[in-house]
Amino acid sequence: MPDRRFEELVRTHHRAVRTYARSMASSDALADDAVQETFLRAWRYLDSFRGSGSFEGWLIRICRRCIIDLEQRERRASAAALPAAPAVAPDYRSEIVSVMATLPPAHREVLVLCGVLGYDYDDAARVLDIPVGTVRSR
């Protein structure tokens, strides 16, 4: 018999977590996987919730990390399936470099870290010593 407390946890917070995941994930399928993983992780680590913030905020942070983890896993899997050819055709490389040069340095820095080097937002924020929200907005 499933634990009623787990059912209550999901019933109470599913809508908020799912809304967040659908807004942030690259696909609905990935969002659904992230929601499921969020509740499993939350249940597993329930005793680590310190109570200093809202419980729903804690769940959203877990969901955010799940999305990042799943998207990184998906990127690695798709990169492994691709041939060793360059991701960008050589004749477009100079155009891309030219366009990137027109961006403000702060935006270009985030684009390089996240888009080219594959850093997640948390890592880019730590590298640049700026809030994650600023990384996302750039």
JSON list of C-alpha atoms in Angstrom, two decimals:
[
{"chain": "A", "resi": 1, "resn": "MET", "atom": "CA", "xyz": [0.00, 0.00, 0.00]},
{"chain": "A", "resi": 2, "resn": "PRO", "atom": "CA", "xyz": [1.48, 3.37, -0.98]},
{"chain": "A", "resi": 3, "resn": "ASP", "atom": "CA", "xyz": [2.32, 5.81, 1.77]},
{"chain": "A", "resi": 4, "resn": "ARG", "atom": "CA", "xyz": [-0.54, 8.32, 2.15]},
{"chain": "A", "resi": 5, "resn": "ARG", "atom": "CA", "xyz": [1.92, 11.08, 3.08]},
{"chain": "A", "resi": 6, "resn": "PHE", "atom": "CA", "xyz": [3.62, 10.74, -0.30]},
{"chain": "A", "resi": 7, "resn": "GLU", "atom": "CA", "xyz": [0.25, 10.89, -2.05]},
{"chain": "A", "resi": 8, "resn": "GLU", "atom": "CA", "xyz": [-0.59, 14.04, -0.09]},
{"chain": "A", "resi": 9, "resn": "LEU", "atom": "CA", "xyz": [2.76, 15.61, -0.98]},
{"chain": "A", "resi": 10, "resn": "VAL", "atom": "CA", "xyz": [2.15, 15.01, -4.68]},
{"chain": "A", "resi": 11, "resn": "ARG", "atom": "CA", "xyz": [-1.50, 16.07, -4.56]},
{"chain": "A", "resi": 12, "resn": "THR", "atom": "CA", "xyz": [-0.70, 19.32, -2.75]},
{"chain": "A", "resi": 13, "resn": "HIS", "atom": "CA", "xyz": [2.27, 20.47, -4.84]},
{"chain": "A", "resi": 14, "resn": "HIS", "atom": "CA", "xyz": [1.95, 18.74, -8.21]},
{"chain": "A", "resi": 15, "resn": "ARG", "atom": "CA", "xyz": [0.36, 21.67, -10.02]},
{"chain": "A", "resi": 16, "resn": "ALA", "atom": "CA", "xyz": [3.04, 24.20, -9.03]},
{"chain": "A", "resi": 17, "resn": "VAL", "atom": "CA", "xyz": [5.92, 21.84, -9.75]},
{"chain": "A", "resi": 18, "resn": "ARG", "atom": "CA", "xyz": [4.44, 20.76, -13.09]},
{"chain": "A", "resi": 19, "resn": "THR", "atom": "CA", "xyz": [3.79, 24.37, -14.13]},
{"chain": "A", "resi": 20, "resn": "TYR", "atom": "CA", "xyz": [7.38, 25.29, -13.32]},
{"chain": "A", "resi": 21, "resn": "ALA", "atom": "CA", "xyz": [8.76, 22.25, -15.14]},
{"chain": "A", "resi": 22, "resn": "ARG", "atom": "CA", "xyz": [6.64, 22.84, -18.26]},
{"chain": "A", "resi": 23, "resn": "SER", "atom": "CA", "xyz": [7.83, 26.46, -18.31]},
{"chain": "A", "resi": 24, "resn": "MET", "atom": "CA", "xyz": [11.51, 25.62, -17.96]},
{"chain": "A", "resi": 25, "resn": "ALA", "atom": "CA", "xyz": [12.12, 22.29, -19.68]},
{"chain": "A", "resi": 26, "resn": "SER", "atom": "CA", "xyz": [12.97, 21.91, -23.34]},
{"chain": "A", "resi": 27, "resn": "SER", "atom": "CA", "xyz": [10.07, 19.51, -23.93]},
{"chain": "A", "resi": 28, "resn": "ASP", "atom": "CA", "xyz": [6.88, 18.33, -22.25]},
{"chain": "A", "resi": 29, "resn": "ALA", "atom": "CA", "xyz": [8.28, 14.81, -21.96]},
{"chain": "A", "resi": 30, "resn": "LEU", "atom": "CA", "xyz": [11.38, 16.07, -20.19]},
{"chain": "A", "resi": 31, "resn": "ALA", "atom": "CA", "xyz": [9.20, 18.24, -17.93]},
{"chain": "A", "resi": 32, "resn": "ASP", "atom": "CA", "xyz": [7.08, 15.22, -16.97]},
{"chain": "A", "resi": 33, "resn": "ASP", "atom": "CA", "xyz": [10.22, 13.22, -16.18]},
{"chain": "A", "resi": 34, "resn": "ALA", "atom": "CA", "xyz": [11.53, 16.11, -14.08]},
{"chain": "A", "resi": 35, "resn": "VAL", "atom": "CA", "xyz": [8.28, 16.32, -12.11]},
{"chain": "A", "resi": 36, "resn": "GLN", "atom": "CA", "xyz": [8.38, 12.62, -11.35]},
{"chain": "A", "resi": 37, "resn": "GLU", "atom": "CA", "xyz": [12.05, 12.77, -10.35]},
{"chain": "A", "resi": 38, "resn": "THR", "atom": "CA", "xyz": [11.37, 15.87, -8.23]},
{"chain": "A", "resi": 39, "resn": "PHE", "atom": "CA", "xyz": [8.84, 14.10, -6.06]},
{"chain": "A", "resi": 40, "resn": "LEU", "atom": "CA", "xyz": [11.00, 11.00, -5.75]},
{"chain": "A", "resi": 41, "resn": "ARG", "atom": "CA", "xyz": [14.02, 13.08, -4.66]},
{"chain": "A", "resi": 42, "resn": "ALA", "atom": "CA", "xyz": [11.90, 15.19, -2.32]},
{"chain": "A", "resi": 43, "resn": "TRP", "atom": "CA", "xyz": [10.50, 12.08, -0.65]},
{"chain": "A", "resi": 44, "resn": "ARG", "atom": "CA", "xyz": [13.94, 10.49, -0.40]},
{"chain": "A", "resi": 45, "resn": "TYR", "atom": "CA", "xyz": [15.49, 13.62, 1.14]},
{"chain": "A", "resi": 46, "resn": "LEU", "atom": "CA", "xyz": [12.48, 14.93, 3.04]},
{"chain": "A", "resi": 47, "resn": "ASP", "atom": "CA", "xyz": [14.45, 15.01, 6.28]},
{"chain": "A", "resi": 48, "resn": "SER", "atom": "CA", "xyz": [16.94, 17.46, 4.71]},
{"chain": "A", "resi": 49, "resn": "PHE", "atom": "CA", "xyz": [14.28, 20.18, 4.36]},
{"chain": "A", "resi": 50, "resn": "ARG", "atom": "CA", "xyz": [15.39, 22.78, 6.90]},
{"chain": "A", "resi": 51, "resn": "GLY", "atom": "CA", "xyz": [12.19, 24.79, 7.03]},
{"chain": "A", "resi": 52, "resn": "SER", "atom": "CA", "xyz": [14.00, 28.09, 6.47]},
{"chain": "A", "resi": 53, "resn": "GLY", "atom": "CA", "xyz": [12.03, 28.77, 3.28]},
{"chain": "A", "resi": 54, "resn": "SER", "atom": "CA", "xyz": [8.81, 27.59, 1.77]},
{"chain": "A", "resi": 55, "resn": "PHE", "atom": "CA", "xyz": [8.39, 23.89, 1.14]},
{"chain": "A", "resi": 56, "resn": "GLU", "atom": "CA", "xyz": [7.15, 24.60, -2.36]},
{"chain": "A", "resi": 57, "resn": "GLY", "atom": "CA", "xyz": [10.25, 26.69, -3.04]},
{"chain": "A", "resi": 58, "resn": "TRP", "atom": "CA", "xyz": [12.35, 23.73, -1.92]},
{"chain": "A", "resi": 59, "resn": "LEU", "atom": "CA", "xyz": [10.46, 21.51, -4.37]},
{"chain": "A", "resi": 60, "resn": "ILE", "atom": "CA", "xyz": [10.99, 24.03, -7.18]},
{"chain": "A", "resi": 61, "resn": "ARG", "atom": "CA", "xyz": [14.74, 24.07, -6.49]},
{"chain": "A", "resi": 62, "resn": "ILE", "atom": "CA", "xyz": [14.75, 20.29, -6.67]},
{"chain": "A", "resi": 63, "resn": "CYS", "atom": "CA", "xyz": [12.78, 20.44, -9.92]},
{"chain": "A", "resi": 64, "resn": "ARG", "atom": "CA", "xyz": [15.19, 22.99, -11.36]},
{"chain": "A", "resi": 65, "resn": "ARG", "atom": "CA", "xyz": [18.12, 20.69, -10.63]},
{"chain": "A", "resi": 66, "resn": "CYS", "atom": "CA", "xyz": [16.23, 17.72, -12.10]},
{"chain": "A", "resi": 67, "resn": "ILE", "atom": "CA", "xyz": [15.61, 19.63, -15.32]},
{"chain": "A", "resi": 68, "resn": "ILE", "atom": "CA", "xyz": [19.27, 20.60, -15.57]},
{"chain": "A", "resi": 69, "resn": "ASP", "atom": "CA", "xyz": [20.37, 17.02, -14.90]},
{"chain": "A", "resi": 70, "resn": "LEU", "atom": "CA", "xyz": [17.95, 15.55, -17.43]},
{"chain": "A", "resi": 71, "resn": "GLU", "atom": "CA", "xyz": [18.82, 18.10, -20.12]},
{"chain": "A", "resi": 72, "resn": "GLN", "atom": "CA", "xyz": [22.54, 17.51, -19.62]},
{"chain": "A", "resi": 73, "resn": "ARG", "atom": "CA", "xyz": [21.98, 13.77, -19.85]},
{"chain": "A", "resi": 74, "resn": "GLU", "atom": "CA", "xyz": [19.93, 14.29, -23.02]},
{"chain": "A", "resi": 75, "resn": "ARG", "atom": "CA", "xyz": [22.64, 16.53, -24.55]},
{"chain": "A", "resi": 76, "resn": "ARG", "atom": "CA", "xyz": [25.36, 14.00, -23.78]},
{"chain": "A", "resi": 77, "resn": "ALA", "atom": "CA", "xyz": [23.31, 11.17, -25.28]},
{"chain": "A", "resi": 78, "resn": "SER", "atom": "CA", "xyz": [22.54, 13.10, -28.46]},
{"chain": "A", "resi": 79, "resn": "ALA", "atom": "CA", "xyz": [26.16, 14.29, -28.76]},
{"chain": "A", "resi": 80, "resn": "ALA", "atom": "CA", "xyz": [27.38, 10.70, -28.47]},
{"chain": "A", "resi": 81, "resn": "ALA", "atom": "CA", "xyz": [25.02, 9.67, -31.26]},
{"chain": "A", "resi": 82, "resn": "LEU", "atom": "CA", "xyz": [26.30, 12.35, -33.65]},
{"chain": "A", "resi": 83, "resn": "PRO", "atom": "CA", "xyz": [29.23, 11.81, -36.00]},
{"chain": "A", "resi": 84, "resn": "ALA", "atom": "CA", "xyz": [32.48, 13.58, -35.16]},
{"chain": "A", "resi": 85, "resn": "ALA", "atom": "CA", "xyz": [31.76, 16.33, -37.70]},
{"chain": "A", "resi": 86, "resn": "PRO", "atom": "CA", "xyz": [31.74, 19.95, -36.50]},
{"chain": "A", "resi": 87, "resn": "ALA", "atom": "CA", "xyz": [28.39, 21.14, -35.13]},
{"chain": "A", "resi": 88, "resn": "VAL", "atom": "CA", "xyz": [28.50, 24.21, -37.36]},
{"chain": "A", "resi": 89, "resn": "ALA", "atom": "CA", "xyz": [29.38, 24.08, -41.03]},
{"chain": "A", "resi": 90, "resn": "PRO", "atom": "CA", "xyz": [32.78, 25.77, -41.55]},
{"chain": "A", "resi": 91, "resn": "ASP", "atom": "CA", "xyz": [31.36, 28.34, -43.99]},
{"chain": "A", "resi": 92, "resn": "TYR", "atom": "CA", "xyz": [28.99, 29.66, -41.27]},
{"chain": "A", "resi": 93, "resn": "ARG", "atom": "CA", "xyz": [31.63, 29.86, -38.55]},
{"chain": "A", "resi": 94, "resn": "SER", "atom": "CA", "xyz": [32.85, 33.34, -39.52]},
{"chain": "A", "resi": 95, "resn": "GLU", "atom": "CA", "xyz": [29.27, 34.64, -39.67]},
{"chain": "A", "resi": 96, "resn": "ILE", "atom": "CA", "xyz": [28.54, 33.28, -36.20]},
{"chain": "A", "resi": 97, "resn": "VAL", "atom": "CA", "xyz": [31.72, 34.84, -34.82]},
{"chain": "A", "resi": 98, "resn": "SER", "atom": "CA", "xyz": [30.76, 38.17, -36.43]},
{"chain": "A", "resi": 99, "resn": "VAL", "atom": "CA", "xyz": [27.27, 38.12, -34.95]},
{"chain": "A", "resi": 100, "resn": "MET", "atom": "CA", "xyz": [28.57, 37.14, -31.52]},
{"chain": "A", "resi": 101, "resn": "ALA", "atom": "CA", "xyz": [31.01, 40.06, -31.67]},
{"chain": "A", "resi": 102, "resn": "THR", "atom": "CA", "xyz": [28.06, 42.46, -31.87]},
{"chain": "A", "resi": 103, "resn": "LEU", "atom": "CA", "xyz": [26.67, 41.25, -28.53]},
{"chain": "A", "resi": 104, "resn": "PRO", "atom": "CA", "xyz": [27.51, 43.12, -25.35]},
{"chain": "A", "resi": 105, "resn": "PRO", "atom": "CA", "xyz": [30.43, 41.38, -23.59]},
{"chain": "A", "resi": 106, "resn": "ALA", "atom": "CA", "xyz": [28.28, 40.24, -20.65]},
{"chain": "A", "resi": 107, "resn": "HIS", "atom": "CA", "xyz": [25.80, 38.55, -22.98]},
{"chain": "A", "resi": 108, "resn": "ARG", "atom": "CA", "xyz": [28.52, 37.05, -25.14]},
{"chain": "A", "resi": 109, "resn": "GLU", "atom": "CA", "xyz": [30.22, 35.63, -22.04]},
{"chain": "A", "resi": 110, "resn": "VAL", "atom": "CA", "xyz": [27.02, 33.85, -20.95]},
{"chain": "A", "resi": 111, "resn": "LEU", "atom": "CA", "xyz": [26.40, 32.59, -24.50]},
{"chain": "A", "resi": 112, "resn": "VAL", "atom": "CA", "xyz": [29.88, 31.12, -24.68]},
{"chain": "A", "resi": 113, "resn": "LEU", "atom": "CA", "xyz": [29.70, 29.48, -21.26]},
{"chain": "A", "resi": 114, "resn": "CYS", "atom": "CA", "xyz": [26.20, 28.04, -21.67]},
{"chain": "A", "resi": 115, "resn": "GLY", "atom": "CA", "xyz": [25.77, 27.68, -25.41]},
{"chain": "A", "resi": 116, "resn": "VAL", "atom": "CA", "xyz": [29.24, 26.72, -26.53]},
{"chain": "A", "resi": 117, "resn": "LEU", "atom": "CA", "xyz": [30.90, 25.13, -23.51]},
{"chain": "A", "resi": 118, "resn": "GLY", "atom": "CA", "xyz": [27.75, 23.49, -22.17]},
{"chain": "A", "resi": 119, "resn": "TYR", "atom": "CA", "xyz": [27.83, 24.98, -18.68]},
{"chain": "A", "resi": 120, "resn": "ASP", "atom": "CA", "xyz": [24.54, 24.90, -16.83]},
{"chain": "A", "resi": 121, "resn": "TYR", "atom": "CA", "xyz": [23.17, 28.16, -15.43]},
{"chain": "A", "resi": 122, "resn": "ASP", "atom": "CA", "xyz": [24.39, 27.45, -11.90]},
{"chain": "A", "resi": 123, "resn": "ASP", "atom": "CA", "xyz": [27.94, 26.81, -13.05]},
{"chain": "A", "resi": 124, "resn": "ALA", "atom": "CA", "xyz": [27.94, 29.87, -15.29]},
{"chain": "A", "resi": 125, "resn": "ALA", "atom": "CA", "xyz": [26.65, 32.00, -12.41]},
{"chain": "A", "resi": 126, "resn": "ARG", "atom": "CA", "xyz": [29.44, 30.72, -10.16]},
{"chain": "A", "resi": 127, "resn": "VAL", "atom": "CA", "xyz": [32.08, 31.35, -12.82]},
{"chain": "A", "resi": 128, "resn": "LEU", "atom": "CA", "xyz": [30.84, 34.88, -13.50]},
{"chain": "A", "resi": 129, "resn": "ASP", "atom": "CA", "xyz": [30.01, 35.59, -9.84]},
{"chain": "A", "resi": 130, "resn": "ILE", "atom": "CA", "xyz": [26.50, 36.77, -10.71]},
{"chain": "A", "resi": 131, "resn": "PRO", "atom": "CA", "xyz": [23.02, 35.54, -9.73]},
{"chain": "A", "resi": 132, "resn": "VAL", "atom": "CA", "xyz": [21.55, 32.66, -11.73]},
{"chain": "A", "resi": 133, "resn": "GLY", "atom": "CA", "xyz": [18.61, 34.88, -12.71]},
{"chain": "A", "resi": 134, "resn": "THR", "atom": "CA", "xyz": [21.03, 37.28, -14.37]},
{"chain": "A", "resi": 135, "resn": "VAL", "atom": "CA", "xyz": [22.57, 34.42, -16.32]},
{"chain": "A", "resi": 136, "resn": "ARG", "atom": "CA", "xyz": [19.10, 33.36, -17.51]},
{"chain": "A", "resi": 137, "resn": "SER", "atom": "CA", "xyz": [18.17, 36.90, -18.57]},
{"chain": "A", "resi": 138, "resn": "ARG", "atom": "CA", "xyz": [21.27, 37.31, -20.67]}
]
